[in-house]
Coordinates of C-alpha atoms and ligand atoms in Angstrom, one line a residue:
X29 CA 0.0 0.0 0.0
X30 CA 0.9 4.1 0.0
X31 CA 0.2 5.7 2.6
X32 CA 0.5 9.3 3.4
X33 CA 0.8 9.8 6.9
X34 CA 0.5 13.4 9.0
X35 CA 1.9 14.2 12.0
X36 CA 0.4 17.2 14.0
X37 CA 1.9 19.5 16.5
X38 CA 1.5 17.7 19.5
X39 CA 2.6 14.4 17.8
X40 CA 6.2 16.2 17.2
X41 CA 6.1 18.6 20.4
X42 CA 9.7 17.5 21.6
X43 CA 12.6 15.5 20.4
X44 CA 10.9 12.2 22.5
X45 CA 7.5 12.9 20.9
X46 CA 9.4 12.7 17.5
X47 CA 11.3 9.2 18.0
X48 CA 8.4 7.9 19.0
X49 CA 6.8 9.5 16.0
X50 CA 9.7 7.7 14.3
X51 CA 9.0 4.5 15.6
X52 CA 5.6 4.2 14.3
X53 CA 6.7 5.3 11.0
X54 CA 8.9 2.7 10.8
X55 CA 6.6 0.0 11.6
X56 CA 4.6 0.8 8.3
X57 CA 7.6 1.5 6.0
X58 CA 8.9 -1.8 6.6
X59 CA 5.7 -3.1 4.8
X60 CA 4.2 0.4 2.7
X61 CA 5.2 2.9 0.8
X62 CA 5.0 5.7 3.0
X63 CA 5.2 9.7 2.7
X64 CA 5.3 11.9 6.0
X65 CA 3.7 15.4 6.0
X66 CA 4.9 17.1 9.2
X67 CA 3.4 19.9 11.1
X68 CA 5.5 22.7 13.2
X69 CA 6.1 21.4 16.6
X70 CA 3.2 22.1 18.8
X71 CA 2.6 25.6 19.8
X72 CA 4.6 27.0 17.5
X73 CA 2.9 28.4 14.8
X74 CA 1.5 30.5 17.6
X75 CA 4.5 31.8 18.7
X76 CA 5.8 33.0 15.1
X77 CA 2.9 35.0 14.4
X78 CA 2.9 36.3 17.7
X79 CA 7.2 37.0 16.5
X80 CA 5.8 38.6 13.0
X81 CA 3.7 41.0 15.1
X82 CA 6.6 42.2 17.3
X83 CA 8.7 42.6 14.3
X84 CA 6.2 44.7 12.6
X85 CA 5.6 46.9 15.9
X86 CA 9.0 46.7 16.5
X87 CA 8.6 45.9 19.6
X88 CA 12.2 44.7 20.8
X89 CA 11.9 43.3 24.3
X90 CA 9.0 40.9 22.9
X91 CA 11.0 40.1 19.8
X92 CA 13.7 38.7 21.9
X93 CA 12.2 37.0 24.3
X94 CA 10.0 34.7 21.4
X95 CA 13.3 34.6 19.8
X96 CA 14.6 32.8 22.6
X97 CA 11.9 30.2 23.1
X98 CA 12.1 29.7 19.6
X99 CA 15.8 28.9 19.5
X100 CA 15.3 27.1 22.9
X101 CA 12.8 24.7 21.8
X102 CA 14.3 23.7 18.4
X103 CA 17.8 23.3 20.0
X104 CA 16.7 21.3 23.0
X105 CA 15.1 18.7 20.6
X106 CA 18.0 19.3 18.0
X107 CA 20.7 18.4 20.8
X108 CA 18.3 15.6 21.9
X109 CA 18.4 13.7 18.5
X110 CA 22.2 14.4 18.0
X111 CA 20.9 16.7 14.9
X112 CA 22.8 19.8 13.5
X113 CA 20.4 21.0 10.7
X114 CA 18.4 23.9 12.9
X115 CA 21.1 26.4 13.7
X116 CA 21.5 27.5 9.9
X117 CA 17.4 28.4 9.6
X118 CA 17.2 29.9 12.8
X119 CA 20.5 32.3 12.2
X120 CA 17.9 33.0 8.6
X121 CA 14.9 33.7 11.1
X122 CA 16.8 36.0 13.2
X123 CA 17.7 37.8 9.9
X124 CA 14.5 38.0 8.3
X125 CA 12.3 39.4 11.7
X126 CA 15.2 41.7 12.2
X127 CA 14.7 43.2 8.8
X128 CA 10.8 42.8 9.6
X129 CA 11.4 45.3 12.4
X130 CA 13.4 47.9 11.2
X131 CA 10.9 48.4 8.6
X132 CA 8.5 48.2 11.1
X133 CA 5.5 46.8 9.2
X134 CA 4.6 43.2 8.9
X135 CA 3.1 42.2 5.5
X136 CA 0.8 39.2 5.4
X137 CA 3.8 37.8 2.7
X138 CA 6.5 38.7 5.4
X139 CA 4.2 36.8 8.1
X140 CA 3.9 33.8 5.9
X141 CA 7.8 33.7 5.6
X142 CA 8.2 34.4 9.6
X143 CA 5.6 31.1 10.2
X144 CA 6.9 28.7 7.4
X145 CA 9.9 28.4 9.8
X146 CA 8.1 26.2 11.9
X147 CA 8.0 23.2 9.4
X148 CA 10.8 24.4 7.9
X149 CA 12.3 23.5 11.4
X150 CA 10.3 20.6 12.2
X151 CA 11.0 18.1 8.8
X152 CA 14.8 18.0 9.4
X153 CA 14.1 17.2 13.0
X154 CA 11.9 14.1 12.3
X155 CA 14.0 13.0 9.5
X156 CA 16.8 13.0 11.6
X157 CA 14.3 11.0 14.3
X158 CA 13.7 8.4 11.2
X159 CA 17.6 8.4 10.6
X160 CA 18.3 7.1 14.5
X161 CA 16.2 4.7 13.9
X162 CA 18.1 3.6 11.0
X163 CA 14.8 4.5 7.8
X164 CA 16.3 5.9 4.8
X165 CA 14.6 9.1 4.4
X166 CA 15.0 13.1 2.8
X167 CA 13.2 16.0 4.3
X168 CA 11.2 18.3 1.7
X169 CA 9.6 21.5 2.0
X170 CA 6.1 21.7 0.4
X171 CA 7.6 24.1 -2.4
X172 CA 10.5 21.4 -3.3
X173 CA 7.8 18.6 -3.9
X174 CA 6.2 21.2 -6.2
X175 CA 2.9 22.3 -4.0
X176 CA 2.1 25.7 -5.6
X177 CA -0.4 28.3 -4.5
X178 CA -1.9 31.7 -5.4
X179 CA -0.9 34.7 -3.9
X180 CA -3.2 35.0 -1.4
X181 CA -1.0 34.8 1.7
X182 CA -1.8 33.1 4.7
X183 CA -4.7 31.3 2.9
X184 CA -3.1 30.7 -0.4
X185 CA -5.4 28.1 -2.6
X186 CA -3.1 25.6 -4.1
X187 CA -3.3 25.2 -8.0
X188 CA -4.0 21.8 -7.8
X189 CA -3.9 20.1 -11.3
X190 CA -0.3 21.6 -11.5
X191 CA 0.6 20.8 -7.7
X192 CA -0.5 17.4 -8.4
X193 CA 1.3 16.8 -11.2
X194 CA 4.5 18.0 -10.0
X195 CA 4.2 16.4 -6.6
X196 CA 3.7 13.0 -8.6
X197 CA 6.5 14.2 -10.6
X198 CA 8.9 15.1 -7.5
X199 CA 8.5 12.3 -5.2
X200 CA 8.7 9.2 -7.4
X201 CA 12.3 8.7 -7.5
X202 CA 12.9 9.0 -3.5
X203 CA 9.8 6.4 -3.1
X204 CA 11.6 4.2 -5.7
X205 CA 14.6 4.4 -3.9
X206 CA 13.0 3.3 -0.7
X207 CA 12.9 6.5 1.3
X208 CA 10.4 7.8 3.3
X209 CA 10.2 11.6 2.1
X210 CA 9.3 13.5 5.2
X211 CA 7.5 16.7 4.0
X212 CA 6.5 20.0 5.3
X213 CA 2.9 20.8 6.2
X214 CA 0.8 23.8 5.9
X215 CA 3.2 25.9 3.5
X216 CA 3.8 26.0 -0.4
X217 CA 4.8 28.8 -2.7
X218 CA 4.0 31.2 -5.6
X219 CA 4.7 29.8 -9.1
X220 CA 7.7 32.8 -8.6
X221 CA 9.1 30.6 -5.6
X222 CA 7.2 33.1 -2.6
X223 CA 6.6 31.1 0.6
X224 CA 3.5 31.1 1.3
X225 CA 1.1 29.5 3.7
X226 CA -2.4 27.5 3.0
X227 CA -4.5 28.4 6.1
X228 CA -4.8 27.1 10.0
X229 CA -4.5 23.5 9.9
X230 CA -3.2 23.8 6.8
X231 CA -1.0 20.2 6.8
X232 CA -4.1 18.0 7.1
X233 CA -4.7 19.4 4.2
X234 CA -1.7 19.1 2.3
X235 CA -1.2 15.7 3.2
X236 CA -4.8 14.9 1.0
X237 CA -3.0 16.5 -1.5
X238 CA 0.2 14.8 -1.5
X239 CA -2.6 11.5 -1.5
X240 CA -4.6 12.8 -4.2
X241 CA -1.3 13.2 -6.4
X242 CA 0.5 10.0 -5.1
X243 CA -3.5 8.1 -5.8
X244 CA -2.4 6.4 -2.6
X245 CA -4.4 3.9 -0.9
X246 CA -5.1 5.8 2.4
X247 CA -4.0 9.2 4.4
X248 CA -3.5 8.4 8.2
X249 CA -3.7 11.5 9.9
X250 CA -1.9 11.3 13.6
X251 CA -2.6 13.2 16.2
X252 CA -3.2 13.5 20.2
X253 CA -7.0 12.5 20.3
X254 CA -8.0 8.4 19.1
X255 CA -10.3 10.4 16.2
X256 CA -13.1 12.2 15.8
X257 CA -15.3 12.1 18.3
X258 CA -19.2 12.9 19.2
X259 CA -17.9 16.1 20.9
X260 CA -14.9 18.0 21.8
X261 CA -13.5 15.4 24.6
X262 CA -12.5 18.9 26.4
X263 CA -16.3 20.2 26.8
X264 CA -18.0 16.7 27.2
X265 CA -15.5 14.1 28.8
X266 CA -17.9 11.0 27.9
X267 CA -17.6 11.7 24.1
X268 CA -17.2 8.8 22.1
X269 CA -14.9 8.0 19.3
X270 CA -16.7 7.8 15.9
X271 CA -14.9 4.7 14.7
X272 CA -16.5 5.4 10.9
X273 CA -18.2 8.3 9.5
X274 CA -18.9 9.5 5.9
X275 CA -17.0 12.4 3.6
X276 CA -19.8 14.4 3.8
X277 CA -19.9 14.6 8.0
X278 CA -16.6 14.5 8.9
X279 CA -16.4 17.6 6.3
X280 CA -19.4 19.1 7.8
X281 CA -17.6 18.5 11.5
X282 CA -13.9 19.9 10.0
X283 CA -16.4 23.3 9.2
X284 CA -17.4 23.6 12.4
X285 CA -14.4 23.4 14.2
X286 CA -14.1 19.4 15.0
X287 CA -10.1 19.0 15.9
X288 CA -9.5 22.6 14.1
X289 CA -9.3 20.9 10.7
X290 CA -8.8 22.6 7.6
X291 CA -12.2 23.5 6.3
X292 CA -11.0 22.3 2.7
X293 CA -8.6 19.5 4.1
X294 CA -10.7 16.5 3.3
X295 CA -11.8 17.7 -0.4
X296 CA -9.1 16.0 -2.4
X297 CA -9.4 12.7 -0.6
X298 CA -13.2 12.9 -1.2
X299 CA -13.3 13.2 -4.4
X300 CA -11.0 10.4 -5.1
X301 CA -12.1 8.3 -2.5
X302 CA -9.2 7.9 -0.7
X303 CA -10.1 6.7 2.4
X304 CA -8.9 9.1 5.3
X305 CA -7.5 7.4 8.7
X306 CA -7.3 9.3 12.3
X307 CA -4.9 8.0 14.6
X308 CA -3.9 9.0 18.3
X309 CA 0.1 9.1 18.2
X310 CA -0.3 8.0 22.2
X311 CA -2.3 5.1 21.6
X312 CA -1.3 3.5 18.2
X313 CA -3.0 0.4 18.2
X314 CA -6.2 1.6 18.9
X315 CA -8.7 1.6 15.5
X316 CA -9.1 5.1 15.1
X317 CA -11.8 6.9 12.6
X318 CA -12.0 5.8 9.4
X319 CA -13.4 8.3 7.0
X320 CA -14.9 6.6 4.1
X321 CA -18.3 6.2 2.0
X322 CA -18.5 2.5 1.4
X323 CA -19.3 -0.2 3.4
X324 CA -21.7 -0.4 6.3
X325 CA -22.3 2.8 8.3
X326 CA -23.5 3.5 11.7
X327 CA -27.2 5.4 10.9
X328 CA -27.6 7.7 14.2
X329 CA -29.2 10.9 13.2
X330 CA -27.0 12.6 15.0
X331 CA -23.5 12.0 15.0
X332 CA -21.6 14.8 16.6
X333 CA -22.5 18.3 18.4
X334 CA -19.5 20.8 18.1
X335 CA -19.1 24.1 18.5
X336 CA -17.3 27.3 17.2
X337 CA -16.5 29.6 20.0
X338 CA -15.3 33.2 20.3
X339 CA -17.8 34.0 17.0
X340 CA -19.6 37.1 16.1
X341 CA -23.1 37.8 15.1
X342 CA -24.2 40.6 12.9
X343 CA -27.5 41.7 12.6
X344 CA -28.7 43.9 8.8
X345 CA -32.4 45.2 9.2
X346 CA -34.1 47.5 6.9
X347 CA -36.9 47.3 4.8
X348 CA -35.5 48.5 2.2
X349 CA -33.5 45.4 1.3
X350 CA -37.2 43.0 1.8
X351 CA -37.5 41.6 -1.6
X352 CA -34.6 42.8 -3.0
X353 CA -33.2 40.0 -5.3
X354 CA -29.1 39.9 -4.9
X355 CA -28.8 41.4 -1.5
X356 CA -27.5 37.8 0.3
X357 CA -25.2 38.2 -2.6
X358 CA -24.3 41.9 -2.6
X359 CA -23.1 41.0 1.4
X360 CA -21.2 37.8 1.0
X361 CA -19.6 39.4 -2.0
X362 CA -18.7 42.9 0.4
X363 CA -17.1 40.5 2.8
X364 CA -15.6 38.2 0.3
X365 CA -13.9 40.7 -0.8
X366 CA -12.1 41.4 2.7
X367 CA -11.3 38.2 2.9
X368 CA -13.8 37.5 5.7
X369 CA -15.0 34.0 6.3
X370 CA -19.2 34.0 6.7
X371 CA -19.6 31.1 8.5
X372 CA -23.3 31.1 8.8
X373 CA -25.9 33.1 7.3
X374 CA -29.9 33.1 8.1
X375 CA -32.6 34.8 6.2
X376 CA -35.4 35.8 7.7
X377 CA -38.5 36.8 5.8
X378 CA -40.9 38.3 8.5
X379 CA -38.1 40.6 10.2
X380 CA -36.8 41.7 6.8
X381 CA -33.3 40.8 8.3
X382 CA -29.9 39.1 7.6
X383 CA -28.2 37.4 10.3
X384 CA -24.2 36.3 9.7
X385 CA -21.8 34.7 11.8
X386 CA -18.4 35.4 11.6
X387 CA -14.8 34.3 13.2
X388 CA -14.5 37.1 16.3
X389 CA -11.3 38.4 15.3
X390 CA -12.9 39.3 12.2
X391 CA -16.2 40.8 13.7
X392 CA -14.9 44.3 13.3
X393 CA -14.2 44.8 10.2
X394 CA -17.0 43.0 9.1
X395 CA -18.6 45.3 10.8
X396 CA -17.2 48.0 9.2
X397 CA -16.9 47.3 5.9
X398 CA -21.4 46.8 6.2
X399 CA -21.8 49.8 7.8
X400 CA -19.6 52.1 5.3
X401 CA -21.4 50.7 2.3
X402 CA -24.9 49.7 3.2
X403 CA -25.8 52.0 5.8
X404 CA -24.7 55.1 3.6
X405 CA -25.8 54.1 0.4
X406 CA -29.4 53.1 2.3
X407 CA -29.5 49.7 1.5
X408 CA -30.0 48.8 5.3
X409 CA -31.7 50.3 8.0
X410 CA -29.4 49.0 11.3
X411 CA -26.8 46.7 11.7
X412 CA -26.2 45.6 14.9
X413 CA -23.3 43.3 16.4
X414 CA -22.8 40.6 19.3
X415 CA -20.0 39.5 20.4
X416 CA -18.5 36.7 22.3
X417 CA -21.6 33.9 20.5
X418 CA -20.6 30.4 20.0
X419 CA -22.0 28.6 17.0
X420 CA -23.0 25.6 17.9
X421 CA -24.3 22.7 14.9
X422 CA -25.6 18.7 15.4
X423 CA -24.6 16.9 12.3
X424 CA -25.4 14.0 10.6
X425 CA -26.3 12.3 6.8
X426 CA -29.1 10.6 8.3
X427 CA -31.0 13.7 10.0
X428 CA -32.7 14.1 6.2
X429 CA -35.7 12.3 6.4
X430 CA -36.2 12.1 9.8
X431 CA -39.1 14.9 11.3
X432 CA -38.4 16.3 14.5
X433 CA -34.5 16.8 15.2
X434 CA -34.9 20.3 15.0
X435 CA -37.7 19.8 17.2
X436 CA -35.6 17.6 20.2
X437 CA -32.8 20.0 19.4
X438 CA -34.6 23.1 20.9
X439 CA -36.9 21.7 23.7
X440 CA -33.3 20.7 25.1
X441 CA -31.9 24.3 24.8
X442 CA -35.2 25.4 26.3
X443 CA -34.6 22.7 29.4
X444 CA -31.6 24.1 29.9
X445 CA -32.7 27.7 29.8
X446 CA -30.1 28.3 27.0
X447 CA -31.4 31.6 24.9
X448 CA -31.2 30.9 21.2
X449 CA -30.1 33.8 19.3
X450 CA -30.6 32.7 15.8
X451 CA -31.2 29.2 13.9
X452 CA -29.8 28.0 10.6
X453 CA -30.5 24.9 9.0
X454 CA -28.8 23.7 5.6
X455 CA -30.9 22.2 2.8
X456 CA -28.7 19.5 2.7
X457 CA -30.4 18.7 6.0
X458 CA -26.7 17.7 7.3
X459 CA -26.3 19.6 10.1
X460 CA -28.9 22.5 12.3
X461 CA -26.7 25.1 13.7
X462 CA -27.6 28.1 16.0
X463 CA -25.9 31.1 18.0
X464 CA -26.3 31.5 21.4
X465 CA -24.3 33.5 23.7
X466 CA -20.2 31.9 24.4
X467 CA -21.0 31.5 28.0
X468 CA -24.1 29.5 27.3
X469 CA -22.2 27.3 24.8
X470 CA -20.3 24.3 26.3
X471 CA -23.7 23.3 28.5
X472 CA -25.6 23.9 25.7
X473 CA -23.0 20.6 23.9
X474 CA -23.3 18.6 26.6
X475 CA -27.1 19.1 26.7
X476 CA -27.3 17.9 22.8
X477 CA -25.3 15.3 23.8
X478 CA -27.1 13.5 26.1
X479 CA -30.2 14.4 24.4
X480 CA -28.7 12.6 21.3
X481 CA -25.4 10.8 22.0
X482 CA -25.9 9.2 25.9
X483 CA -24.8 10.6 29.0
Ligands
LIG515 P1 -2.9 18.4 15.6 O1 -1.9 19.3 16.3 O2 -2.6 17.0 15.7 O3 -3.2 18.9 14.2 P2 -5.3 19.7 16.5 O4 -5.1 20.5 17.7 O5 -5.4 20.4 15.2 O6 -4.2 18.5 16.4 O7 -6.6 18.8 16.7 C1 -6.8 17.9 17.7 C2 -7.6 18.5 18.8 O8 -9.0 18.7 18.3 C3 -7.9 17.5 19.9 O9 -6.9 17.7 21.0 C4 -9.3 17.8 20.4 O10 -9.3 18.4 21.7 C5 -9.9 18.8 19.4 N1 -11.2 18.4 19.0 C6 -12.3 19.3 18.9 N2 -13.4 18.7 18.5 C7 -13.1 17.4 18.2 C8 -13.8 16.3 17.8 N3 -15.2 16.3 17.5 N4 -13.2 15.1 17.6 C9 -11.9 15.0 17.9 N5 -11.1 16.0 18.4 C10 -11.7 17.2 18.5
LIG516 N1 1.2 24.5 12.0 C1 0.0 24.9 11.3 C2 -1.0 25.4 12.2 O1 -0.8 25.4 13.4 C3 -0.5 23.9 10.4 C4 -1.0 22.6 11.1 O2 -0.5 22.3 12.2 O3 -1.9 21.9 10.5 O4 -2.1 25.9 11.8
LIG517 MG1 -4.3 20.6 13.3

């Protein structure tokens, strides 16, 4: 077989995390064909943006000190694994955010370039892991196997029938030779060679690519939970591991925040029906999820409750805009175009109003932007915002069909006393979302989950 495994932050935190990392890699190469798609170690992404923004503030005292953890942590697992491949990319880091600062402005390019050093760090870390334990193998970074995006940094779309082709193209002689190629998650590159990065989560993502264009049998991704589960294991410690799901609900969990998945990061396996593995890195043997659309599958209505916190509501009223054809479209399209992610929108007829959800840290602007060009130009009436909701959405293929899950999901909000601030339901019938407000949100999971899933 080919496999394509992932290994996420926590898998490769330290330099023990990574031999043992290692070790299971080396179980499967001895029988498959096997690529590795690494994330940065775990944290760490965090902690270069957080560098990027002191750069481009200038702000010294905060520069250094990140500076240091950053050297700390990459030497300490460096030293560990008797590596010596880290010093030369972090003397390049120290270069680049020093330049960063005395220009004093961080650029969402510069950024990507300040946060593709955590892979950049990590790959030559494991592969050295893979070396100690005596697996022939090459560390790439996503723009060497030929992964090529658009220009849109920080959530640069790969060009996929090109990225496919060339990723075929650049790992088919280190598989023939019998290495495991150990690649870099999450960041790619202009066709002109730019680093650039492919969104939050981003490596689950590429490694579906690196499957799509390797048509490997299955991507395994590894990480610190046994797979997906019926609820965030944080907000409802009883929740169960979904040992199979369909395409279609693991992607509608990954869009609403289930183990902070890629929204896109199961598309290429999808459509080529490339079955997708989860693993926990601390308990191997156990089965894990299997995402897949064939076979026999578990028909529960309801197979998950999750929840997106720290989101923003936004409220349009007006007459003005009641039976207006193209206004749902004139809004996305305002806040497409700042790159703002609407992650739920509700019509509602009576009230003449729009009702969006967006990521909190985007809230403002979004804000903004409506205000300046539909409040002058008349087009709505009010717009008002809350802050601080949480999004919360049951999901499942088999809800279609079946009356009254809307109905159980609300009489146990109303138990509860949990105020619902607005409801959404897709026409695909795979999942009923609603806001209510972030404080009311973890009780309001566990409610659906008993109500649904067992105490
Ligand atoms: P990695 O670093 O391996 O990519 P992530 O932090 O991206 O890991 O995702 C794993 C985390 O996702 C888990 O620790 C878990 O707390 C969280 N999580 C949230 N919802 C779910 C869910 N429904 N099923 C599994 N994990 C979930
Ligand atoms: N390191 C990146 C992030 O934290 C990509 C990933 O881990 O998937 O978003
Ligand atoms: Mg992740």
């Amino acid at each position: 077989m080919k496999i394509v495994m992932k290994f996420g932050g926590t898998s490769v935190a330290d330099a023990e995390r990574m031999r043992r990392c290692a070790k299971l890699i080396k179980e499967r190469a001895a029988e498959h064909k096997v690529v590795v798609i690494v994330s940065a170690m775990d944290g760490m992404t965090e902690e270069l943006l957080a560098l990027a923004d002191a750069a481009g503030t200038a702000n010294h005292p905060a520069l250094n000190a990140r500076m240091k953890e950053i050297w700390r942590r990459h030497e300490e697992a460096s030293k560990a694994l008797g590596a010596d491949a880290v010093a030369p990319l972090l003397e390049q880091l120290d270069r680049l955010v020093l330049g960063i600062s005395m220009v004093g402005e961080v650029t969402p390019r510069s950024r990507d370039a300040v946060v593709s050093f955590g892979e950049r760090l990590s790959a030559p870390l494991l592969r050295r892991a893979l070396e100690l334990e005596g697996v022939k193998s090459r560390a790439f970074t996503g723009q060497e196997i030929g992964l090529v995006t658009d220009e849109k940094f920080g959530e640069a779309e790969p060009l996929m029938e090109l990225s496919l082709y060339q990723i075929a193209d650049a790992l088919k002689a280190p598989l023939e030779a019998g290495e495991v190629p150990v690649v870099t998650g999450f960041i790619a590159a202009t066709q002109h060679g730019v680093v650039t990065t492919i969104g939050r989560g981003g490596s689950d993502y590429s490694a579906t690519i690196v499957g799509a264009a390797l048509k490997a049998d299955e991507v395994w991704i590894w990480s610190d939970v046994d797979g997906l589960m019926t609820a965030d294991p944080r907000i409802v410690p009883q929740a169960r591991l979904l040992e199979r799901i369909r395409f279609i609900e693991a992607i509608e969990m990954g869009l609403f925040g289930a183990k902070s998945m890629h929204p896109r990061a199961l598309e290429p396996a999808a459509d080529r029906k490339i079955p997708v593995r989860m693993k926990n890195t601390f308990n191997a043997s156990g089965a894990g999820t299997l995402i897949i659309d064939d076979g026999s599958l578990p028909t529960e209505i309801i197979r998950s409750v999750l929840m997106v916190k720290d989101a923003g509501l936004i409220n349009i009223t007006g007459a003005v805009m009641m039976g207006r054809p193209g206004t749902a479209a004139r809004i996305l399209g305002l806040l497409g175009a700042q790159g703002i992610n609407v992650r739920v929108i509700i019509l509602s007829v009576s009230e003449g109003g729009i009702s969006l959800a967006v990521n909190g840290p985007q809230l403002a602007q979004a804000r903004a932007t409506l205000e300046a060009n539909l409040l002058r130009s008349g087009e709505a009436r009010q717009i008002q915002v809350a802050e601080k909701v949480a999004i919360i959405a049951v999901i499942g293929s088999y809800m279609r069909g079946h009356p009254g899950t809307a109905g159980r999901v609300f009489t146990a909000m109303g138990k509860k006393g949990v105020n619902i601030m607005a409801i959404a339901q897709g026409s695909s019938e795979l999942s009923i979302s609603f806001i209510v407000k972030g404080e009311d949100g973890p009780e309001a999971v566990r409610a659906l989950h008993e109500e649904f899933l067992g105490k």
